Amino acid sequence: MRVVVSIGGSVLAPDLDARRVEGHAAVVERLATAGCEIGAVVGGGGVAREYIGAARELGANEVQLDQIGIDVTRINARLLIAALGPEVDPKVAHDHEAAGDAIRRGDVSVMGGMTPGQTTDAVAAALAEYVDADLLVYATSVDGVYSADPSADDGAKKYEQLSGGELVDVIAPMSRNAGASAPVDLLAAKLIERAGMRTVVLDGTDPGRIEDAVLRGEHDGTDVVPEEHGDEPSYWVDR
C-alpha cells in the first residue's frame, strides 16, 4: 500500500515541540513497519506565520513571503526526518521526482513546499498522483470537510463522504471568501478529482488517528471516494 500523508503545519508545528514531532514520526515508522510505502508532506505552522508576518512588515512582496514559507516547511520537514529512523531518506525532497525515487526504493520521503503560490495541500495531492498512491491522508486541525468554516458558522454541516467533484464544489466557495478556512485548498481538491484519488481528511492533532485511518480505514473524518470505486476499499493493511 502506497500512502501520502500531508501533515499540516498547525498539526505538526503550531509551536516548536519535539515531543509532538516524535509522536508523528512514530506513526510514520509504524506505517512503514506494517508494509506501507510512505511520502510525507509537511506544512509551515505557527513558525511560518511568524516569519511571514515579520517579513511583510519589512516590505517583502508576496512571492518573497511564499519563499520564506517554503523555507520554513522544509525546516519542519528536517525536524520530522531527524525524528525518523534509518528508513527515511535523509534529504528533504525538493520536487516530486526526488520524492518518488525515494519512495520507490523503499525509503520514507519527506517534503515541504515547492513553488510560490502553491500550498503544501497541493504538493501532497500532486505527489500522490505522481507516485500512484493508494491513499492520500490530510492530517489537519479540523475533523473533516464542512459546508462552511465550523469555527465561524455553527450551522456548518460535516460531510462523511464526498466524491472528488463534490469536494471541489464544497471547497470552491470557501476559496473565494476572504478569511474563509478550508481543510484543503482548491487546487488540491481539483488534483484529487483529476486523479480519482482516494482521500481522507481528518483531525491529525492525535497522530494515532492517522495510523487508524491508514491501517484499518477507521476514522471520524471525511472520505473522498472516487466515483468509480465502491465505499469499501480493498487495500487496508489490517482488514
PDB file of C-alpha atoms in Angstrom:
ATOM      1  CA  MET A   1       0.000   0.000   0.000  1.00  0.00           C
ATOM      2  CA  ARG A   2       1.429   3.357  -1.031  1.00  0.00           C
ATOM      3  CA  VAL A   3       0.346   6.329   1.089  1.00  0.00           C
ATOM      4  CA  VAL A   4       0.969  10.072   1.039  1.00  0.00           C
ATOM      5  CA  VAL A   5       0.365  11.799   4.369  1.00  0.00           C
ATOM      6  CA  SER A   6       0.041  15.570   4.452  1.00  0.00           C
ATOM      7  CA  ILE A   7       0.733  16.813   7.983  1.00  0.00           C
ATOM      8  CA  GLY A   8      -0.489  20.361   8.367  1.00  0.00           C
ATOM      9  CA  GLY A   9       1.815  22.872   9.976  1.00  0.00           C
ATOM     10  CA  SER A  10      -0.896  23.662  12.510  1.00  0.00           C
ATOM     11  CA  VAL A  11      -0.783  19.971  13.492  1.00  0.00           C
ATOM     12  CA  LEU A  12       2.955  19.279  13.490  1.00  0.00           C
ATOM     13  CA  ALA A  13       4.330  22.665  14.453  1.00  0.00           C
ATOM     14  CA  PRO A  14       1.870  25.193  15.865  1.00  0.00           C
ATOM     15  CA  ASP A  15       4.911  25.906  18.020  1.00  0.00           C
ATOM     16  CA  LEU A  16       8.220  24.086  18.422  1.00  0.00           C
ATOM     17  CA  ASP A  17       7.623  20.917  20.445  1.00  0.00           C
ATOM     18  CA  ALA A  18       9.968  17.981  19.955  1.00  0.00           C
ATOM     19  CA  ARG A  19       7.549  15.548  21.607  1.00  0.00           C
ATOM     20  CA  ARG A  20       4.802  16.399  19.107  1.00  0.00           C
ATOM     21  CA  VAL A  21       7.165  15.785  16.196  1.00  0.00           C
ATOM     22  CA  GLU A  22       8.254  12.489  17.770  1.00  0.00           C
ATOM     23  CA  GLY A  23       4.622  11.385  18.019  1.00  0.00           C
ATOM     24  CA  HIS A  24       4.035  11.876  14.299  1.00  0.00           C
ATOM     25  CA  ALA A  25       7.352  10.263  13.434  1.00  0.00           C
ATOM     26  CA  ALA A  26       6.417   7.196  15.494  1.00  0.00           C
ATOM     27  CA  VAL A  27       3.214   6.789  13.467  1.00  0.00           C
ATOM     28  CA  VAL A  28       5.103   7.081  10.176  1.00  0.00           C
ATOM     29  CA  GLU A  29       7.540   4.424  11.405  1.00  0.00           C
ATOM     30  CA  ARG A  30       4.707   2.074  12.382  1.00  0.00           C
ATOM     31  CA  LEU A  31       3.090   2.507   8.984  1.00  0.00           C
ATOM     32  CA  ALA A  32       6.393   1.673   7.303  1.00  0.00           C
ATOM     33  CA  THR A  33       6.833  -1.380   9.534  1.00  0.00           C
ATOM     34  CA  ALA A  34       3.325  -2.512   8.532  1.00  0.00           C
ATOM     35  CA  GLY A  35       4.401  -2.515   4.905  1.00  0.00           C
ATOM     36  CA  CYS A  36       3.321   0.920   3.684  1.00  0.00           C
ATOM     37  CA  GLU A  37       5.395   2.921   1.215  1.00  0.00           C
ATOM     38  CA  ILE A  38       5.183   6.478   2.511  1.00  0.00           C
ATOM     39  CA  GLY A  39       5.620  10.034   1.339  1.00  0.00           C
ATOM     40  CA  ALA A  40       5.054  12.762   3.920  1.00  0.00           C
ATOM     41  CA  VAL A  41       4.447  16.428   3.139  1.00  0.00           C
ATOM     42  CA  VAL A  42       4.846  18.912   5.984  1.00  0.00           C
ATOM     43  CA  GLY A  43       3.329  22.379   6.355  1.00  0.00           C
ATOM     44  CA  GLY A  44       4.705  25.529   7.936  1.00  0.00           C
ATOM     45  CA  GLY A  45       2.558  26.162  11.000  1.00  0.00           C
ATOM     46  CA  GLY A  46       2.869  28.948  13.529  1.00  0.00           C
ATOM     47  CA  VAL A  47       6.584  29.443  12.945  1.00  0.00           C
ATOM     48  CA  ALA A  48       5.960  30.136   9.255  1.00  0.00           C
ATOM     49  CA  ARG A  49       3.247  32.652  10.097  1.00  0.00           C
ATOM     50  CA  GLU A  50       5.618  34.486  12.449  1.00  0.00           C
ATOM     51  CA  TYR A  51       8.354  34.733   9.810  1.00  0.00           C
ATOM     52  CA  ILE A  52       5.899  35.765   7.098  1.00  0.00           C
ATOM     53  CA  GLY A  53       4.364  38.403   9.362  1.00  0.00           C
ATOM     54  CA  ALA A  54       7.760  39.884  10.175  1.00  0.00           C
ATOM     55  CA  ALA A  55       8.816  39.848   6.513  1.00  0.00           C
ATOM     56  CA  ARG A  56       5.564  41.520   5.459  1.00  0.00           C
ATOM     57  CA  GLU A  57       6.268  44.357   7.918  1.00  0.00           C
ATOM     58  CA  LEU A  58       9.705  44.681   6.332  1.00  0.00           C
ATOM     59  CA  GLY A  59       8.139  45.154   2.896  1.00  0.00           C
ATOM     60  CA  ALA A  60       8.612  41.715   1.326  1.00  0.00           C
ATOM     61  CA  ASN A  61       6.380  41.023  -1.668  1.00  0.00           C
ATOM     62  CA  GLU A  62       4.056  38.042  -1.910  1.00  0.00           C
ATOM     63  CA  VAL A  63       6.478  35.822  -3.824  1.00  0.00           C
ATOM     64  CA  GLN A  64       9.173  36.539  -1.250  1.00  0.00           C
ATOM     65  CA  LEU A  65       6.699  35.721   1.519  1.00  0.00           C
ATOM     66  CA  ASP A  66       5.861  32.425  -0.193  1.00  0.00           C
ATOM     67  CA  GLN A  67       9.556  31.611  -0.463  1.00  0.00           C
ATOM     68  CA  ILE A  68      10.001  32.232   3.269  1.00  0.00           C
ATOM     69  CA  GLY A  69       7.048  29.951   3.967  1.00  0.00           C
ATOM     70  CA  ILE A  70       8.567  27.236   1.760  1.00  0.00           C
ATOM     71  CA  ASP A  71      11.854  27.518   3.650  1.00  0.00           C
ATOM     72  CA  VAL A  72      10.042  27.021   6.965  1.00  0.00           C
ATOM     73  CA  THR A  73       8.142  23.972   5.687  1.00  0.00           C
ATOM     74  CA  ARG A  74      11.472  22.454   4.709  1.00  0.00           C
ATOM     75  CA  ILE A  75      12.889  23.151   8.165  1.00  0.00           C
ATOM     76  CA  ASN A  76       9.832  21.390   9.638  1.00  0.00           C
ATOM     77  CA  ALA A  77      10.476  18.535   7.214  1.00  0.00           C
ATOM     78  CA  ARG A  78      14.029  18.295   8.565  1.00  0.00           C
ATOM     79  CA  LEU A  79      12.605  18.078  12.085  1.00  0.00           C
ATOM     80  CA  LEU A  80      10.444  15.125  11.067  1.00  0.00           C
ATOM     81  CA  ILE A  81      13.404  13.485   9.302  1.00  0.00           C
ATOM     82  CA  ALA A  82      15.501  13.907  12.440  1.00  0.00           C
ATOM     83  CA  ALA A  83      12.840  12.037  14.435  1.00  0.00           C
ATOM     84  CA  LEU A  84      12.565   9.162  11.966  1.00  0.00           C
ATOM     85  CA  GLY A  85      14.721   6.069  11.908  1.00  0.00           C
ATOM     86  CA  PRO A  86      17.097   4.772   9.232  1.00  0.00           C
ATOM     87  CA  GLU A  87      14.281   4.006   6.784  1.00  0.00           C
ATOM     88  CA  VAL A  88      13.900   7.720   5.921  1.00  0.00           C
ATOM     89  CA  ASP A  89      15.639   9.493   3.057  1.00  0.00           C
ATOM     90  CA  PRO A  90      17.876  11.951   4.969  1.00  0.00           C
ATOM     91  CA  LYS A  91      17.366  14.668   2.350  1.00  0.00           C
ATOM     92  CA  VAL A  92      14.256  16.843   2.124  1.00  0.00           C
ATOM     93  CA  ALA A  93      12.799  16.193  -1.334  1.00  0.00           C
ATOM     94  CA  HIS A  94      12.530  19.449  -3.288  1.00  0.00           C
ATOM     95  CA  ASP A  95      10.422  18.040  -6.126  1.00  0.00           C
ATOM     96  CA  HIS A  96       8.069  15.166  -6.838  1.00  0.00           C
ATOM     97  CA  GLU A  97      10.629  13.253  -8.880  1.00  0.00           C
ATOM     98  CA  ALA A  98      13.091  13.104  -5.977  1.00  0.00           C
ATOM     99  CA  ALA A  99      10.320  12.094  -3.573  1.00  0.00           C
ATOM    100  CA  GLY A 100       9.041   9.443  -5.972  1.00  0.00           C
ATOM    101  CA  ASP A 101      12.529   7.977  -6.432  1.00  0.00           C
ATOM    102  CA  ALA A 102      12.950   7.669  -2.653  1.00  0.00           C
ATOM    103  CA  ILE A 103       9.531   6.054  -2.181  1.00  0.00           C
ATOM    104  CA  ARG A 104      10.108   3.556  -4.978  1.00  0.00           C
ATOM    105  CA  ARG A 105      13.413   2.402  -3.482  1.00  0.00           C
ATOM    106  CA  GLY A 106      11.678   1.810  -0.146  1.00  0.00           C
ATOM    107  CA  ASP A 107      12.596   4.938   1.825  1.00  0.00           C
ATOM    108  CA  VAL A 108      10.175   7.268   3.558  1.00  0.00           C
ATOM    109  CA  SER A 109      10.363  10.589   1.712  1.00  0.00           C
ATOM    110  CA  VAL A 110       9.609  13.900   3.411  1.00  0.00           C
ATOM    111  CA  MET A 111       8.791  17.121   1.545  1.00  0.00           C
ATOM    112  CA  GLY A 112       7.850  20.662   2.408  1.00  0.00           C
ATOM    113  CA  GLY A 113       6.645  23.309  -0.017  1.00  0.00           C
ATOM    114  CA  MET A 114       7.858  23.620  -3.597  1.00  0.00           C
ATOM    115  CA  THR A 115       6.686  26.635  -5.554  1.00  0.00           C
ATOM    116  CA  PRO A 116       5.465  30.157  -4.658  1.00  0.00           C
ATOM    117  CA  GLY A 117       1.686  30.318  -4.929  1.00  0.00           C
ATOM    118  CA  GLN A 118       1.241  26.611  -4.227  1.00  0.00           C
ATOM    119  CA  THR A 119       0.328  25.256  -0.796  1.00  0.00           C
ATOM    120  CA  THR A 120       1.578  22.020   0.721  1.00  0.00           C
ATOM    121  CA  ASP A 121      -2.002  20.737   0.253  1.00  0.00           C
ATOM    122  CA  ALA A 122      -1.440  20.837  -3.491  1.00  0.00           C
ATOM    123  CA  VAL A 123       2.106  19.464  -3.179  1.00  0.00           C
ATOM    124  CA  ALA A 124       0.704  16.413  -1.371  1.00  0.00           C
ATOM    125  CA  ALA A 125      -2.075  15.855  -3.918  1.00  0.00           C
ATOM    126  CA  ALA A 126       0.371  16.119  -6.824  1.00  0.00           C
ATOM    127  CA  LEU A 127       2.819  13.749  -5.114  1.00  0.00           C
ATOM    128  CA  ALA A 128       0.043  11.225  -4.520  1.00  0.00           C
ATOM    129  CA  GLU A 129      -0.908  11.395  -8.195  1.00  0.00           C
ATOM    130  CA  TYR A 130       2.737  11.197  -9.326  1.00  0.00           C
ATOM    131  CA  VAL A 131       3.509   8.034  -7.343  1.00  0.00           C
ATOM    132  CA  ASP A 132       0.082   6.426  -7.956  1.00  0.00           C
ATOM    133  CA  ALA A 133      -0.651   6.326  -4.240  1.00  0.00           C
ATOM    134  CA  ASP A 134      -3.465   4.134  -2.965  1.00  0.00           C
ATOM    135  CA  LEU A 135      -4.425   6.682  -0.330  1.00  0.00           C
ATOM    136  CA  LEU A 136      -3.887  10.362   0.446  1.00  0.00           C
ATOM    137  CA  VAL A 137      -4.404  11.495   4.042  1.00  0.00           C
ATOM    138  CA  TYR A 138      -4.715  15.116   5.139  1.00  0.00           C
ATOM    139  CA  ALA A 139      -3.948  15.437   8.854  1.00  0.00           C
ATOM    140  CA  THR A 140      -5.445  18.832   9.672  1.00  0.00           C
ATOM    141  CA  SER A 141      -6.574  20.739  12.738  1.00  0.00           C
ATOM    142  CA  VAL A 142     -10.257  20.100  11.902  1.00  0.00           C
ATOM    143  CA  ASP A 143     -12.082  16.780  11.865  1.00  0.00           C
ATOM    144  CA  GLY A 144     -13.154  16.701   8.243  1.00  0.00           C
ATOM    145  CA  VAL A 145     -14.675  18.711   5.426  1.00  0.00           C
ATOM    146  CA  TYR A 146     -17.566  21.029   6.308  1.00  0.00           C
ATOM    147  CA  SER A 147     -20.020  23.041   4.237  1.00  0.00           C
ATOM    148  CA  ALA A 148     -18.569  26.200   5.819  1.00  0.00           C
ATOM    149  CA  ASP A 149     -15.883  27.146   8.309  1.00  0.00           C
ATOM    150  CA  PRO A 150     -17.091  25.401  11.506  1.00  0.00           C
ATOM    151  CA  SER A 151     -15.202  27.855  13.695  1.00  0.00           C
ATOM    152  CA  ALA A 152     -17.247  30.719  12.243  1.00  0.00           C
ATOM    153  CA  ASP A 153     -20.574  29.062  11.375  1.00  0.00           C
ATOM    154  CA  ASP A 154     -22.420  26.967  13.959  1.00  0.00           C
ATOM    155  CA  GLY A 155     -24.643  25.604  11.206  1.00  0.00           C
ATOM    156  CA  ALA A 156     -21.770  24.170   9.180  1.00  0.00           C
ATOM    157  CA  LYS A 157     -22.502  20.617   8.041  1.00  0.00           C
ATOM    158  CA  LYS A 158     -19.806  17.961   8.214  1.00  0.00           C
ATOM    159  CA  TYR A 159     -19.580  15.574   5.277  1.00  0.00           C
ATOM    160  CA  GLU A 160     -18.818  11.927   5.999  1.00  0.00           C
ATOM    161  CA  GLN A 161     -18.253  11.115   2.327  1.00  0.00           C
ATOM    162  CA  LEU A 162     -17.789  13.073  -0.887  1.00  0.00           C
ATOM    163  CA  SER A 163     -16.751  12.370  -4.445  1.00  0.00           C
ATOM    164  CA  GLY A 164     -13.835  14.300  -5.892  1.00  0.00           C
ATOM    165  CA  GLY A 165     -16.208  16.539  -7.831  1.00  0.00           C
ATOM    166  CA  GLU A 166     -18.296  17.206  -4.743  1.00  0.00           C
ATOM    167  CA  LEU A 167     -15.141  18.124  -2.827  1.00  0.00           C
ATOM    168  CA  VAL A 168     -14.307  20.745  -5.463  1.00  0.00           C
ATOM    169  CA  ASP A 169     -17.863  22.108  -5.281  1.00  0.00           C
ATOM    170  CA  VAL A 170     -17.647  22.410  -1.483  1.00  0.00           C
ATOM    171  CA  ILE A 171     -14.180  23.982  -1.405  1.00  0.00           C
ATOM    172  CA  ALA A 172     -14.621  26.444  -4.304  1.00  0.00           C
ATOM    173  CA  PRO A 173     -16.939  28.913  -2.483  1.00  0.00           C
ATOM    174  CA  MET A 174     -14.655  28.903   0.569  1.00  0.00           C
ATOM    175  CA  SER A 175     -11.660  29.781  -1.600  1.00  0.00           C
ATOM    176  CA  ARG A 176     -13.464  32.870  -2.896  1.00  0.00           C
ATOM    177  CA  ASN A 177     -14.388  34.246   0.517  1.00  0.00           C
ATOM    178  CA  ALA A 178     -11.750  36.380   2.206  1.00  0.00           C
ATOM    179  CA  GLY A 179     -10.756  34.931   5.539  1.00  0.00           C
ATOM    180  CA  ALA A 180     -12.555  31.636   4.934  1.00  0.00           C
ATOM    181  CA  SER A 181     -10.898  28.447   6.050  1.00  0.00           C
ATOM    182  CA  ALA A 182     -10.926  25.113   4.221  1.00  0.00           C
ATOM    183  CA  PRO A 183      -9.185  21.900   5.297  1.00  0.00           C
ATOM    184  CA  VAL A 184      -7.642  21.548   1.808  1.00  0.00           C
ATOM    185  CA  ASP A 185      -7.255  24.213  -0.840  1.00  0.00           C
ATOM    186  CA  LEU A 186      -8.995  24.368  -4.208  1.00  0.00           C
ATOM    187  CA  LEU A 187      -6.007  23.307  -6.315  1.00  0.00           C
ATOM    188  CA  ALA A 188      -5.538  20.226  -4.123  1.00  0.00           C
ATOM    189  CA  ALA A 189      -9.236  19.386  -4.476  1.00  0.00           C
ATOM    190  CA  LYS A 190      -9.029  19.666  -8.275  1.00  0.00           C
ATOM    191  CA  LEU A 191      -5.965  17.413  -8.351  1.00  0.00           C
ATOM    192  CA  ILE A 192      -7.770  14.850  -6.182  1.00  0.00           C
ATOM    193  CA  GLU A 193     -10.731  14.924  -8.575  1.00  0.00           C
ATOM    194  CA  ARG A 194      -8.492  14.622 -11.637  1.00  0.00           C
ATOM    195  CA  ALA A 195      -6.521  11.691 -10.245  1.00  0.00           C
ATOM    196  CA  GLY A 196      -9.522   9.835  -8.837  1.00  0.00           C
ATOM    197  CA  MET A 197      -7.561   9.736  -5.593  1.00  0.00           C
ATOM    198  CA  ARG A 198      -8.994   8.054  -2.507  1.00  0.00           C
ATOM    199  CA  THR A 199      -8.508  10.688   0.188  1.00  0.00           C
ATOM    200  CA  VAL A 200      -9.209  11.047   3.891  1.00  0.00           C
ATOM    201  CA  VAL A 201      -9.404  14.408   5.661  1.00  0.00           C
ATOM    202  CA  LEU A 202      -9.182  14.065   9.435  1.00  0.00           C
ATOM    203  CA  ASP A 203      -8.134  15.695  12.681  1.00  0.00           C
ATOM    204  CA  GLY A 204      -4.463  14.805  12.963  1.00  0.00           C
ATOM    205  CA  THR A 205      -3.699  16.514  16.266  1.00  0.00           C
ATOM    206  CA  ASP A 206      -3.633  12.993  17.711  1.00  0.00           C
ATOM    207  CA  PRO A 207      -1.254  11.199  15.314  1.00  0.00           C
ATOM    208  CA  GLY A 208      -2.794   7.845  16.243  1.00  0.00           C
ATOM    209  CA  ARG A 209      -5.805   8.804  14.138  1.00  0.00           C
ATOM    210  CA  ILE A 210      -3.592   8.760  11.043  1.00  0.00           C
ATOM    211  CA  GLU A 211      -2.492   5.227  11.858  1.00  0.00           C
ATOM    212  CA  ASP A 212      -6.074   4.035  12.378  1.00  0.00           C
ATOM    213  CA  ALA A 213      -7.185   5.578   9.085  1.00  0.00           C
ATOM    214  CA  VAL A 214      -4.349   4.089   7.037  1.00  0.00           C
ATOM    215  CA  LEU A 215      -4.102   0.633   8.572  1.00  0.00           C
ATOM    216  CA  ARG A 216      -7.750  -0.055   9.331  1.00  0.00           C
ATOM    217  CA  GLY A 217      -9.835   2.529   7.489  1.00  0.00           C
ATOM    218  CA  GLU A 218     -11.169   3.758  10.841  1.00  0.00           C
ATOM    219  CA  HIS A 219     -11.596   7.499  11.264  1.00  0.00           C
ATOM    220  CA  ASP A 220     -14.128  10.202  12.084  1.00  0.00           C
ATOM    221  CA  GLY A 221     -13.128  12.456   9.213  1.00  0.00           C
ATOM    222  CA  THR A 222     -14.324  12.809   5.630  1.00  0.00           C
ATOM    223  CA  ASP A 223     -13.798  10.115   2.991  1.00  0.00           C
ATOM    224  CA  VAL A 224     -13.292  11.365  -0.552  1.00  0.00           C
ATOM    225  CA  VAL A 225     -14.195   8.363  -2.681  1.00  0.00           C
ATOM    226  CA  PRO A 226     -13.556   8.151  -6.429  1.00  0.00           C
ATOM    227  CA  GLU A 227     -16.849   7.746  -8.238  1.00  0.00           C
ATOM    228  CA  GLU A 228     -15.725   4.544  -9.961  1.00  0.00           C
ATOM    229  CA  HIS A 229     -14.904   2.815  -6.657  1.00  0.00           C
ATOM    230  CA  GLY A 230     -17.179   1.359  -4.015  1.00  0.00           C
ATOM    231  CA  ASP A 231     -17.400   2.507  -0.432  1.00  0.00           C
ATOM    232  CA  GLU A 232     -15.107  -0.234   0.870  1.00  0.00           C
ATOM    233  CA  PRO A 233     -11.504  -0.006  -0.312  1.00  0.00           C
ATOM    234  CA  SER A 234      -9.684  -3.291  -0.815  1.00  0.00           C
ATOM    235  CA  TYR A 235      -6.246  -2.276   0.377  1.00  0.00           C
ATOM    236  CA  TRP A 236      -6.487  -1.629   4.146  1.00  0.00           C
ATOM    237  CA  VAL A 237      -3.425  -3.309   5.618  1.00  0.00           C
ATOM    238  CA  ASP A 238      -5.188  -4.775   8.658  1.00  0.00           C
ATOM    239  CA  ARG A 239      -8.548  -5.687   7.088  1.00  0.00           C
TER     240      ARG A 239
END
